[in-house]
């Protein structure tokens, strides 16, 4: 019973993080372009958020600052998103 609960709790935690990252990317794109980010933009930066800024989830401002601080380490796809947004 306990193992089943822990698996369920882990899945909920991952789902919460994934939705937080999606929300972050949507807000980032909104603030930068006055529109919601495209699915392609979200896909471009999600791996970088987990790789470079996982400790900042769910704080959207902290994630944005972290990605900007780590701009030289961003994947080419995510760096392009930032370039397009003027960030």
mmCIF file of C-alpha atoms in Angstrom:
data_model
loop_
_atom_site.group_PDB
_atom_site.id
_atom_site.type_symbol
_atom_site.label_atom_id
_atom_site.label_comp_id
_atom_site.label_asym_id
_atom_site.label_seq_id
_atom_site.Cartn_x
_atom_site.Cartn_y
_atom_site.Cartn_z
ATOM 1 C CA UNK A 1 0.000 0.000 0.000
ATOM 2 C CA UNK A 2 2.761 2.454 0.942
ATOM 3 C CA UNK A 3 4.734 1.728 -2.258
ATOM 4 C CA UNK A 4 1.631 2.377 -4.370
ATOM 5 C CA UNK A 5 1.078 5.710 -2.619
ATOM 6 C CA UNK A 6 4.719 6.724 -3.109
ATOM 7 C CA UNK A 7 4.528 5.946 -6.834
ATOM 8 C CA UNK A 8 1.333 7.979 -7.091
ATOM 9 C CA UNK A 9 2.904 10.862 -5.147
ATOM 10 C CA UNK A 10 5.969 10.781 -7.419
ATOM 11 C CA UNK A 11 3.814 10.904 -10.535
ATOM 12 C CA UNK A 12 1.870 13.854 -9.123
ATOM 13 C CA UNK A 13 5.121 15.658 -8.346
ATOM 14 C CA UNK A 14 6.407 15.138 -11.896
ATOM 15 C CA UNK A 15 3.090 16.268 -13.338
ATOM 16 C CA UNK A 16 3.139 19.373 -11.141
ATOM 17 C CA UNK A 17 6.680 20.216 -12.264
ATOM 18 C CA UNK A 18 5.829 19.679 -15.919
ATOM 19 C CA UNK A 19 2.774 21.914 -15.686
ATOM 20 C CA UNK A 20 4.809 24.539 -13.827
ATOM 21 C CA UNK A 21 7.432 24.530 -16.563
ATOM 22 C CA UNK A 22 4.685 24.864 -19.168
ATOM 23 C CA UNK A 23 3.168 27.748 -17.261
ATOM 24 C CA UNK A 24 6.569 29.401 -16.930
ATOM 25 C CA UNK A 25 7.228 29.183 -20.642
ATOM 26 C CA UNK A 26 3.769 30.512 -21.463
ATOM 27 C CA UNK A 27 4.245 33.440 -19.083
ATOM 28 C CA UNK A 28 7.758 34.090 -20.359
ATOM 29 C CA UNK A 29 6.543 34.244 -23.925
ATOM 30 C CA UNK A 30 3.571 36.410 -22.896
ATOM 31 C CA UNK A 31 5.727 38.927 -21.133
ATOM 32 C CA UNK A 32 8.275 39.057 -23.913
ATOM 33 C CA UNK A 33 5.973 38.969 -26.934
ATOM 34 C CA UNK A 34 2.543 39.845 -25.511
ATOM 35 C CA UNK A 35 1.385 36.422 -26.663
ATOM 36 C CA UNK A 36 1.421 32.889 -25.357
ATOM 37 C CA UNK A 37 4.451 30.759 -26.208
ATOM 38 C CA UNK A 38 4.068 28.194 -28.915
ATOM 39 C CA UNK A 39 4.353 24.489 -28.175
ATOM 40 C CA UNK A 40 7.646 24.541 -30.101
ATOM 41 C CA UNK A 41 9.039 27.253 -27.805
ATOM 42 C CA UNK A 42 7.997 25.308 -24.720
ATOM 43 C CA UNK A 43 9.569 22.125 -26.075
ATOM 44 C CA UNK A 44 12.762 24.030 -26.883
ATOM 45 C CA UNK A 45 13.359 25.259 -23.321
ATOM 46 C CA UNK A 46 11.846 22.570 -21.101
ATOM 47 C CA UNK A 47 14.987 20.365 -21.099
ATOM 48 C CA UNK A 48 17.146 23.389 -20.222
ATOM 49 C CA UNK A 49 14.860 24.306 -17.335
ATOM 50 C CA UNK A 50 15.202 20.795 -15.899
ATOM 51 C CA UNK A 51 18.951 20.632 -16.606
ATOM 52 C CA UNK A 52 19.980 24.094 -15.431
ATOM 53 C CA UNK A 53 17.211 25.473 -13.223
ATOM 54 C CA UNK A 54 15.304 22.571 -11.653
ATOM 55 C CA UNK A 55 15.927 23.979 -8.183
ATOM 56 C CA UNK A 56 13.992 27.116 -9.116
ATOM 57 C CA UNK A 57 10.757 25.302 -10.013
ATOM 58 C CA UNK A 58 7.998 26.534 -9.457
ATOM 59 C CA UNK A 59 9.224 30.166 -9.128
ATOM 60 C CA UNK A 60 8.701 31.589 -12.631
ATOM 61 C CA UNK A 61 10.823 34.703 -12.090
ATOM 62 C CA UNK A 62 13.668 32.652 -10.654
ATOM 63 C CA UNK A 63 13.526 30.254 -13.617
ATOM 64 C CA UNK A 64 13.671 33.154 -16.070
ATOM 65 C CA UNK A 65 16.617 34.701 -14.225
ATOM 66 C CA UNK A 66 18.361 31.330 -14.064
ATOM 67 C CA UNK A 67 17.989 30.755 -17.800
ATOM 68 C CA UNK A 68 19.312 34.241 -18.509
ATOM 69 C CA UNK A 69 22.297 33.656 -16.192
ATOM 70 C CA UNK A 70 23.004 30.387 -17.955
ATOM 71 C CA UNK A 71 22.477 31.721 -21.467
ATOM 72 C CA UNK A 72 25.841 30.403 -22.668
ATOM 73 C CA UNK A 73 24.809 26.884 -21.560
ATOM 74 C CA UNK A 74 21.367 26.928 -23.181
ATOM 75 C CA UNK A 75 20.622 24.587 -26.029
ATOM 76 C CA UNK A 76 20.615 26.233 -29.430
ATOM 77 C CA UNK A 77 16.831 25.859 -29.646
ATOM 78 C CA UNK A 78 16.179 27.572 -26.299
ATOM 79 C CA UNK A 79 18.738 30.299 -27.011
ATOM 80 C CA UNK A 80 16.833 31.020 -30.233
ATOM 81 C CA UNK A 81 13.605 31.413 -28.210
ATOM 82 C CA UNK A 82 15.348 33.961 -25.978
ATOM 83 C CA UNK A 83 16.793 35.778 -29.003
ATOM 84 C CA UNK A 84 13.351 36.017 -30.592
ATOM 85 C CA UNK A 85 11.868 37.303 -27.338
ATOM 86 C CA UNK A 86 14.569 39.911 -26.958
ATOM 87 C CA UNK A 87 15.697 38.341 -23.683
#
